[in-house]
Amino acid sequence: MASLHPFDPITPGEIQLAVSVLESAFPGVKLRYKRIDLQEPAKHEVVPYLEAERRGEVRPRKPARLLMALFHRLDNGSFFKALINADTKSIVSAKELPKDVQGPLDVDEMMEIEELCLSHPAVKAEIEKLKLPAGHTVCLDPWIYGTEDAQETRRLFQCYMYIVATDHPQNNQYSVPCKFSPVFDGITRKLVRMDYLPGGADTQTTETQPWKQVPTVQYAHDLLDEPLRTDLKPYIVQQPEGASFNVIGNAVSWQKWRFRVGFNNREGLVLHNVTYDGRNTFYRLSFSEMTLKGIIGIR
């Protein structure tokens, strides 16, 4: 880790290190990790290092390499935030977050809730009421439930159900939503309730009725009834002498520009320490406002 730049993204080895340190700190407790990522160094701590690097001088000692972890204890459902010092392989802090704070959704959890929902007897009973034609099935999207009840602290998932009318990998199931929506507790795995959604111009809801088949809206080329456009000509971009930029690790140089490329699981692409012709221009650039905060942020 000594060779890592302070702005280099987290490495697989650091993720494994964080897991090892936390499991040693919580012996016998099963943990579900929601996020393990680099905790970027404080600006005042890293600027002296960046300035020495920019001027080609002897660089001072790098700031401590900190890793941030968000995780649930599965024995009691509590949600924690921890900071781990990757240099000393020790925990800097680990605190339980308020009960109304929930961790972000991950793909494995979505798959588990999906399997739980489709196998639940109450959900199967609702699907049976649809009286679907042969070849039609039901799928779902599990979403973290943002409750309006200030006293609600459970990790709830609202499952939005859709009819799969075409056996195709690019089928648009969102074209045919169902009007029933189960809500599950993500920790206890129990059905909390069955919501019934309005499907018309008003807010009226009804019990599940046999489905009346309707045409679906599709986007995949081979599911469309109309032919594709044929008036587009090829667009070819070439650089026969090679690229005009250079990349060494995460450092990029392009004409008079110099910057470091990083990534994290909240913002995606992040540019650090952007200079032009040796002059500082930007300390950090990212597009955090473009993320889907309801999915990957902490609610």
PDB file of N, CA, C and O in Angstrom, residues 30-35 70-74 77-79 101-118 140-145 153-159 184-190 294-299:
ATOM      1  N   LYS A  30     -22.540 -12.127  12.402  1.00  0.00           N
ATOM      2  CA  LYS A  30     -22.582 -12.093  10.944  1.00  0.00           C
ATOM      3  C   LYS A  30     -22.843 -10.670  10.489  1.00  0.00           C
ATOM      4  O   LYS A  30     -23.803 -10.025  10.952  1.00  0.00           O
ATOM      5  N   LEU A  31     -21.983 -10.167   9.597  1.00  0.00           N
ATOM      6  CA  LEU A  31     -22.099  -8.801   9.103  1.00  0.00           C
ATOM      7  C   LEU A  31     -22.477  -8.812   7.624  1.00  0.00           C
ATOM      8  O   LEU A  31     -22.016  -9.670   6.875  1.00  0.00           O
ATOM      9  N   ARG A  32     -23.302  -7.846   7.246  1.00  0.00           N
ATOM     10  CA  ARG A  32     -23.624  -7.671   5.820  1.00  0.00           C
ATOM     11  C   ARG A  32     -23.083  -6.316   5.401  1.00  0.00           C
ATOM     12  O   ARG A  32     -23.542  -5.277   5.877  1.00  0.00           O
ATOM     13  N   TYR A  33     -22.095  -6.346   4.516  1.00  0.00           N
ATOM     14  CA  TYR A  33     -21.414  -5.116   4.104  1.00  0.00           C
ATOM     15  C   TYR A  33     -22.199  -4.436   2.985  1.00  0.00           C
ATOM     16  O   TYR A  33     -22.521  -5.046   1.976  1.00  0.00           O
ATOM     17  N   LYS A  34     -22.490  -3.162   3.194  1.00  0.00           N
ATOM     18  CA  LYS A  34     -23.209  -2.388   2.201  1.00  0.00           C
ATOM     19  C   LYS A  34     -22.262  -1.564   1.340  1.00  0.00           C
ATOM     20  O   LYS A  34     -22.548  -1.282   0.190  1.00  0.00           O
ATOM     21  N   ARG A  35     -21.153  -1.135   1.919  1.00  0.00           N
ATOM     22  CA  ARG A  35     -20.202  -0.334   1.163  1.00  0.00           C
ATOM     23  C   ARG A  35     -18.856  -0.356   1.867  1.00  0.00           C
ATOM     24  O   ARG A  35     -18.778  -0.207   3.089  1.00  0.00           O
ATOM     25  N   LEU A  70     -19.684   0.647   5.557  1.00  0.00           N
ATOM     26  CA  LEU A  70     -21.063   0.671   6.047  1.00  0.00           C
ATOM     27  C   LEU A  70     -21.544  -0.774   6.094  1.00  0.00           C
ATOM     28  O   LEU A  70     -21.396  -1.508   5.110  1.00  0.00           O
ATOM     29  N   PHE A  71     -22.135  -1.179   7.218  1.00  0.00           N
ATOM     30  CA  PHE A  71     -22.539  -2.580   7.333  1.00  0.00           C
ATOM     31  C   PHE A  71     -23.652  -2.742   8.360  1.00  0.00           C
ATOM     32  O   PHE A  71     -23.815  -1.917   9.263  1.00  0.00           O
ATOM     33  N   HIS A  72     -24.422  -3.814   8.173  1.00  0.00           N
ATOM     34  CA  HIS A  72     -25.454  -4.205   9.137  1.00  0.00           C
ATOM     35  C   HIS A  72     -24.953  -5.365   9.993  1.00  0.00           C
ATOM     36  O   HIS A  72     -24.270  -6.263   9.491  1.00  0.00           O
ATOM     37  N   ARG A  73     -25.293  -5.329  11.261  1.00  0.00           N
ATOM     38  CA  ARG A  73     -25.200  -6.532  12.101  1.00  0.00           C
ATOM     39  C   ARG A  73     -26.473  -7.324  11.864  1.00  0.00           C
ATOM     40  O   ARG A  73     -27.579  -6.820  12.081  1.00  0.00           O
ATOM     41  N   LEU A  74     -26.348  -8.571  11.432  1.00  0.00           N
ATOM     42  CA  LEU A  74     -27.537  -9.352  11.124  1.00  0.00           C
ATOM     43  C   LEU A  74     -28.159 -10.001  12.354  1.00  0.00           C
ATOM     44  O   LEU A  74     -29.244 -10.568  12.256  1.00  0.00           O
ATOM     45  N   GLY A  77     -29.862  -6.253  13.429  1.00  0.00           N
ATOM     46  CA  GLY A  77     -30.266  -5.319  12.395  1.00  0.00           C
ATOM     47  C   GLY A  77     -29.676  -3.937  12.498  1.00  0.00           C
ATOM     48  O   GLY A  77     -29.991  -3.064  11.690  1.00  0.00           O
ATOM     49  N   SER A  78     -28.817  -3.673  13.482  1.00  0.00           N
ATOM     50  CA  SER A  78     -28.245  -2.336  13.646  1.00  0.00           C
ATOM     51  C   SER A  78     -27.292  -2.022  12.496  1.00  0.00           C
ATOM     52  O   SER A  78     -26.658  -2.907  11.922  1.00  0.00           O
ATOM     53  N   PHE A  79     -27.193  -0.741  12.181  1.00  0.00           N
ATOM     54  CA  PHE A  79     -26.429  -0.269  11.028  1.00  0.00           C
ATOM     55  C   PHE A  79     -25.236   0.538  11.524  1.00  0.00           C
ATOM     56  O   PHE A  79     -25.380   1.431  12.358  1.00  0.00           O
ATOM     57  N   VAL A 101     -31.849   5.328  10.004  1.00  0.00           N
ATOM     58  CA  VAL A 101     -30.912   5.381   8.875  1.00  0.00           C
ATOM     59  C   VAL A 101     -30.746   3.973   8.313  1.00  0.00           C
ATOM     60  O   VAL A 101     -30.471   3.030   9.062  1.00  0.00           O
ATOM     61  N   GLN A 102     -30.934   3.835   7.003  1.00  0.00           N
ATOM     62  CA  GLN A 102     -30.805   2.537   6.360  1.00  0.00           C
ATOM     63  C   GLN A 102     -29.671   2.563   5.341  1.00  0.00           C
ATOM     64  O   GLN A 102     -29.429   3.582   4.697  1.00  0.00           O
ATOM     65  N   GLY A 103     -29.005   1.457   5.197  1.00  0.00           N
ATOM     66  CA  GLY A 103     -27.922   1.340   4.239  1.00  0.00           C
ATOM     67  C   GLY A 103     -28.442   1.200   2.823  1.00  0.00           C
ATOM     68  O   GLY A 103     -29.605   0.875   2.593  1.00  0.00           O
ATOM     69  N   PRO A 104     -27.584   1.441   1.829  1.00  0.00           N
ATOM     70  CA  PRO A 104     -27.993   1.325   0.424  1.00  0.00           C
ATOM     71  C   PRO A 104     -28.288  -0.123   0.044  1.00  0.00           C
ATOM     72  O   PRO A 104     -27.826  -1.060   0.684  1.00  0.00           O
ATOM     73  N   LEU A 105     -29.048  -0.263  -0.989  1.00  0.00           N
ATOM     74  CA  LEU A 105     -29.408  -1.575  -1.528  1.00  0.00           C
ATOM     75  C   LEU A 105     -28.244  -2.139  -2.329  1.00  0.00           C
ATOM     76  O   LEU A 105     -27.523  -1.406  -2.990  1.00  0.00           O
ATOM     77  N   ASP A 106     -28.041  -3.446  -2.260  1.00  0.00           N
ATOM     78  CA  ASP A 106     -27.034  -4.073  -3.105  1.00  0.00           C
ATOM     79  C   ASP A 106     -27.669  -5.171  -3.950  1.00  0.00           C
ATOM     80  O   ASP A 106     -28.794  -5.605  -3.682  1.00  0.00           O
ATOM     81  N   VAL A 107     -26.963  -5.604  -4.979  1.00  0.00           N
ATOM     82  CA  VAL A 107     -27.522  -6.539  -5.950  1.00  0.00           C
ATOM     83  C   VAL A 107     -27.887  -7.871  -5.300  1.00  0.00           C
ATOM     84  O   VAL A 107     -28.958  -8.443  -5.571  1.00  0.00           O
ATOM     85  N   ASP A 108     -27.019  -8.372  -4.416  1.00  0.00           N
ATOM     86  CA  ASP A 108     -27.311  -9.651  -3.766  1.00  0.00           C
ATOM     87  C   ASP A 108     -28.591  -9.574  -2.943  1.00  0.00           C
ATOM     88  O   ASP A 108     -29.401 -10.507  -2.931  1.00  0.00           O
ATOM     89  N   GLU A 109     -28.771  -8.452  -2.252  1.00  0.00           N
ATOM     90  CA  GLU A 109     -29.975  -8.289  -1.442  1.00  0.00           C
ATOM     91  C   GLU A 109     -31.216  -8.217  -2.324  1.00  0.00           C
ATOM     92  O   GLU A 109     -32.261  -8.783  -1.995  1.00  0.00           O
ATOM     93  N   MET A 110     -31.111  -7.538  -3.447  1.00  0.00           N
ATOM     94  CA  MET A 110     -32.233  -7.485  -4.383  1.00  0.00           C
ATOM     95  C   MET A 110     -32.626  -8.884  -4.846  1.00  0.00           C
ATOM     96  O   MET A 110     -33.820  -9.229  -4.888  1.00  0.00           O
ATOM     97  N   MET A 111     -31.633  -9.697  -5.177  1.00  0.00           N
ATOM     98  CA  MET A 111     -31.915 -11.047  -5.658  1.00  0.00           C
ATOM     99  C   MET A 111     -32.561 -11.896  -4.564  1.00  0.00           C
ATOM    100  O   MET A 111     -33.472 -12.692  -4.834  1.00  0.00           O
ATOM    101  N   GLU A 112     -32.110 -11.720  -3.323  1.00  0.00           N
ATOM    102  CA  GLU A 112     -32.683 -12.484  -2.212  1.00  0.00           C
ATOM    103  C   GLU A 112     -34.130 -12.087  -1.961  1.00  0.00           C
ATOM    104  O   GLU A 112     -34.993 -12.946  -1.736  1.00  0.00           O
ATOM    105  N   ILE A 113     -34.412 -10.772  -1.991  1.00  0.00           N
ATOM    106  CA  ILE A 113     -35.783 -10.307  -1.784  1.00  0.00           C
ATOM    107  C   ILE A 113     -36.678 -10.759  -2.933  1.00  0.00           C
ATOM    108  O   ILE A 113     -37.836 -11.152  -2.740  1.00  0.00           O
ATOM    109  N   GLU A 114     -36.137 -10.738  -4.138  1.00  0.00           N
ATOM    110  CA  GLU A 114     -36.908 -11.194  -5.301  1.00  0.00           C
ATOM    111  C   GLU A 114     -37.301 -12.665  -5.152  1.00  0.00           C
ATOM    112  O   GLU A 114     -38.458 -13.043  -5.379  1.00  0.00           O
ATOM    113  N   GLU A 115     -36.343 -13.494  -4.766  1.00  0.00           N
ATOM    114  CA  GLU A 115     -36.638 -14.926  -4.581  1.00  0.00           C
ATOM    115  C   GLU A 115     -37.638 -15.129  -3.450  1.00  0.00           C
ATOM    116  O   GLU A 115     -38.563 -15.946  -3.561  1.00  0.00           O
ATOM    117  N   LEU A 116     -37.456 -14.384  -2.352  1.00  0.00           N
ATOM    118  CA  LEU A 116     -38.371 -14.480  -1.219  1.00  0.00           C
ATOM    119  C   LEU A 116     -39.785 -14.108  -1.630  1.00  0.00           C
ATOM    120  O   LEU A 116     -40.757 -14.803  -1.282  1.00  0.00           O
ATOM    121  N   CYS A 117     -39.912 -13.021  -2.386  1.00  0.00           N
ATOM    122  CA  CYS A 117     -41.233 -12.536  -2.791  1.00  0.00           C
ATOM    123  C   CYS A 117     -41.952 -13.547  -3.677  1.00  0.00           C
ATOM    124  O   CYS A 117     -43.113 -13.889  -3.432  1.00  0.00           O
ATOM    125  N   LEU A 118     -41.269 -14.030  -4.709  1.00  0.00           N
ATOM    126  CA  LEU A 118     -41.925 -14.920  -5.668  1.00  0.00           C
ATOM    127  C   LEU A 118     -42.301 -16.270  -5.068  1.00  0.00           C
ATOM    128  O   LEU A 118     -43.168 -16.967  -5.594  1.00  0.00           O
ATOM    129  N   LEU A 140     -40.358  -8.870 -10.750  1.00  0.00           N
ATOM    130  CA  LEU A 140     -40.503  -7.759  -9.821  1.00  0.00           C
ATOM    131  C   LEU A 140     -39.215  -6.967  -9.688  1.00  0.00           C
ATOM    132  O   LEU A 140     -38.126  -7.448 -10.026  1.00  0.00           O
ATOM    133  N   ASP A 141     -39.363  -5.754  -9.183  1.00  0.00           N
ATOM    134  CA  ASP A 141     -38.246  -4.901  -8.767  1.00  0.00           C
ATOM    135  C   ASP A 141     -38.409  -4.626  -7.274  1.00  0.00           C
ATOM    136  O   ASP A 141     -39.410  -4.029  -6.868  1.00  0.00           O
ATOM    137  N   PRO A 142     -37.447  -5.039  -6.437  1.00  0.00           N
ATOM    138  CA  PRO A 142     -37.519  -4.685  -5.013  1.00  0.00           C
ATOM    139  C   PRO A 142     -36.848  -3.323  -4.782  1.00  0.00           C
ATOM    140  O   PRO A 142     -35.697  -3.126  -5.151  1.00  0.00           O
ATOM    141  N   TRP A 143     -37.575  -2.397  -4.176  1.00  0.00           N
ATOM    142  CA  TRP A 143     -37.041  -1.060  -3.895  1.00  0.00           C
ATOM    143  C   TRP A 143     -37.074  -0.806  -2.388  1.00  0.00           C
ATOM    144  O   TRP A 143     -38.032  -1.174  -1.708  1.00  0.00           O
ATOM    145  N   ILE A 144     -36.012  -0.140  -1.891  1.00  0.00           N
ATOM    146  CA  ILE A 144     -36.026   0.276  -0.489  1.00  0.00           C
ATOM    147  C   ILE A 144     -37.211   1.208  -0.277  1.00  0.00           C
ATOM    148  O   ILE A 144     -37.421   2.145  -1.038  1.00  0.00           O
ATOM    149  N   TYR A 145     -37.968   0.945   0.764  1.00  0.00           N
ATOM    150  CA  TYR A 145     -39.213   1.656   0.996  1.00  0.00           C
ATOM    151  C   TYR A 145     -38.963   2.915   1.833  1.00  0.00           C
ATOM    152  O   TYR A 145     -38.501   2.848   2.965  1.00  0.00           O
ATOM    153  N   THR A 153     -38.654   2.158  11.645  1.00  0.00           N
ATOM    154  CA  THR A 153     -37.205   1.962  11.582  1.00  0.00           C
ATOM    155  C   THR A 153     -36.822   0.647  10.908  1.00  0.00           C
ATOM    156  O   THR A 153     -35.645   0.345  10.799  1.00  0.00           O
ATOM    157  N   ARG A 154     -37.811  -0.129  10.474  1.00  0.00           N
ATOM    158  CA  ARG A 154     -37.497  -1.405   9.844  1.00  0.00           C
ATOM    159  C   ARG A 154     -36.898  -1.185   8.451  1.00  0.00           C
ATOM    160  O   ARG A 154     -37.140  -0.169   7.813  1.00  0.00           O
ATOM    161  N   ARG A 155     -36.122  -2.166   7.996  1.00  0.00           N
ATOM    162  CA  ARG A 155     -35.539  -2.120   6.646  1.00  0.00           C
ATOM    163  C   ARG A 155     -36.561  -2.737   5.696  1.00  0.00           C
ATOM    164  O   ARG A 155     -36.603  -3.958   5.481  1.00  0.00           O
ATOM    165  N   LEU A 156     -37.402  -1.880   5.102  1.00  0.00           N
ATOM    166  CA  LEU A 156     -38.523  -2.353   4.303  1.00  0.00           C
ATOM    167  C   LEU A 156     -38.215  -2.300   2.814  1.00  0.00           C
ATOM    168  O   LEU A 156     -37.498  -1.409   2.338  1.00  0.00           O
ATOM    169  N   PHE A 157     -38.785  -3.266   2.102  1.00  0.00           N
ATOM    170  CA  PHE A 157     -38.664  -3.328   0.645  1.00  0.00           C
ATOM    171  C   PHE A 157     -40.057  -3.376   0.036  1.00  0.00           C
ATOM    172  O   PHE A 157     -40.868  -4.226   0.392  1.00  0.00           O
ATOM    173  N   GLN A 158     -40.320  -2.435  -0.884  1.00  0.00           N
ATOM    174  CA  GLN A 158     -41.559  -2.442  -1.655  1.00  0.00           C
ATOM    175  C   GLN A 158     -41.277  -3.185  -2.951  1.00  0.00           C
ATOM    176  O   GLN A 158     -40.363  -2.813  -3.702  1.00  0.00           O
ATOM    177  N   CYS A 159     -42.042  -4.217  -3.224  1.00  0.00           N
ATOM    178  CA  CYS A 159     -41.824  -5.028  -4.420  1.00  0.00           C
ATOM    179  C   CYS A 159     -42.855  -4.640  -5.480  1.00  0.00           C
ATOM    180  O   CYS A 159     -44.064  -4.851  -5.292  1.00  0.00           O
ATOM    181  N   PHE A 184     -41.831  -6.232   2.228  1.00  0.00           N
ATOM    182  CA  PHE A 184     -41.127  -7.196   3.072  1.00  0.00           C
ATOM    183  C   PHE A 184     -40.142  -6.492   3.999  1.00  0.00           C
ATOM    184  O   PHE A 184     -39.615  -5.421   3.663  1.00  0.00           O
ATOM    185  N   ASP A 185     -39.922  -7.103   5.147  1.00  0.00           N
ATOM    186  CA  ASP A 185     -38.869  -6.671   6.063  1.00  0.00           C
ATOM    187  C   ASP A 185     -37.565  -7.318   5.606  1.00  0.00           C
ATOM    188  O   ASP A 185     -37.459  -8.547   5.552  1.00  0.00           O
ATOM    189  N   GLY A 186     -36.564  -6.502   5.278  1.00  0.00           N
ATOM    190  CA  GLY A 186     -35.326  -7.028   4.726  1.00  0.00           C
ATOM    191  C   GLY A 186     -34.463  -7.764   5.724  1.00  0.00           C
ATOM    192  O   GLY A 186     -33.571  -8.525   5.323  1.00  0.00           O
ATOM    193  N   ILE A 187     -34.681  -7.554   7.017  1.00  0.00           N
ATOM    194  CA  ILE A 187     -33.902  -8.244   8.046  1.00  0.00           C
ATOM    195  C   ILE A 187     -34.579  -9.542   8.486  1.00  0.00           C
ATOM    196  O   ILE A 187     -33.971 -10.611   8.485  1.00  0.00           O
ATOM    197  N   THR A 188     -35.874  -9.465   8.838  1.00  0.00           N
ATOM    198  CA  THR A 188     -36.591 -10.664   9.309  1.00  0.00           C
ATOM    199  C   THR A 188     -37.086 -11.525   8.158  1.00  0.00           C
ATOM    200  O   THR A 188     -37.437 -12.685   8.366  1.00  0.00           O
ATOM    201  N   ARG A 189     -37.127 -10.942   6.953  1.00  0.00           N
ATOM    202  CA  ARG A 189     -37.610 -11.637   5.748  1.00  0.00           C
ATOM    203  C   ARG A 189     -39.101 -11.971   5.834  1.00  0.00           C
ATOM    204  O   ARG A 189     -39.579 -12.896   5.191  1.00  0.00           O
ATOM    205  N   LYS A 190     -39.854 -11.216   6.617  1.00  0.00           N
ATOM    206  CA  LYS A 190     -41.285 -11.457   6.759  1.00  0.00           C
ATOM    207  C   LYS A 190     -42.086 -10.480   5.903  1.00  0.00           C
ATOM    208  O   LYS A 190     -41.666  -9.345   5.674  1.00  0.00           O
ATOM    209  N   GLY A 294     -31.820   7.604  -4.414  1.00  0.00           N
ATOM    210  CA  GLY A 294     -32.780   6.708  -3.790  1.00  0.00           C
ATOM    211  C   GLY A 294     -32.327   5.261  -3.807  1.00  0.00           C
ATOM    212  O   GLY A 294     -32.775   4.457  -3.011  1.00  0.00           O
ATOM    213  N   ILE A 295     -31.422   4.926  -4.723  1.00  0.00           N
ATOM    214  CA  ILE A 295     -30.967   3.547  -4.841  1.00  0.00           C
ATOM    215  C   ILE A 295     -29.641   3.343  -4.132  1.00  0.00           C
ATOM    216  O   ILE A 295     -29.485   2.441  -3.313  1.00  0.00           O
ATOM    217  N   ILE A 296     -28.684   4.181  -4.419  1.00  0.00           N
ATOM    218  CA  ILE A 296     -27.336   3.913  -3.929  1.00  0.00           C
ATOM    219  C   ILE A 296     -26.895   4.845  -2.825  1.00  0.00           C
ATOM    220  O   ILE A 296     -25.778   4.768  -2.371  1.00  0.00           O
ATOM    221  N   GLY A 297     -27.759   5.738  -2.383  1.00  0.00           N
ATOM    222  CA  GLY A 297     -27.401   6.604  -1.262  1.00  0.00           C
ATOM    223  C   GLY A 297     -28.059   6.128   0.009  1.00  0.00           C
ATOM    224  O   GLY A 297     -28.946   5.275  -0.001  1.00  0.00           O
ATOM    225  N   ILE A 298     -27.617   6.664   1.112  1.00  0.00           N
ATOM    226  CA  ILE A 298     -28.244   6.321   2.384  1.00  0.00           C
ATOM    227  C   ILE A 298     -29.493   7.173   2.536  1.00  0.00           C
ATOM    228  O   ILE A 298     -29.442   8.376   2.391  1.00  0.00           O
ATOM    229  N   ARG A 299     -30.589   6.547   2.833  1.00  0.00           N
ATOM    230  CA  ARG A 299     -31.809   7.355   2.989  1.00  0.00           C
ATOM    231  C   ARG A 299     -31.860   7.953   4.383  1.00  0.00           C
ATOM    232  O   ARG A 299     -31.261   7.481   5.323  1.00  0.00           O
TER     233      ARG A 299
END
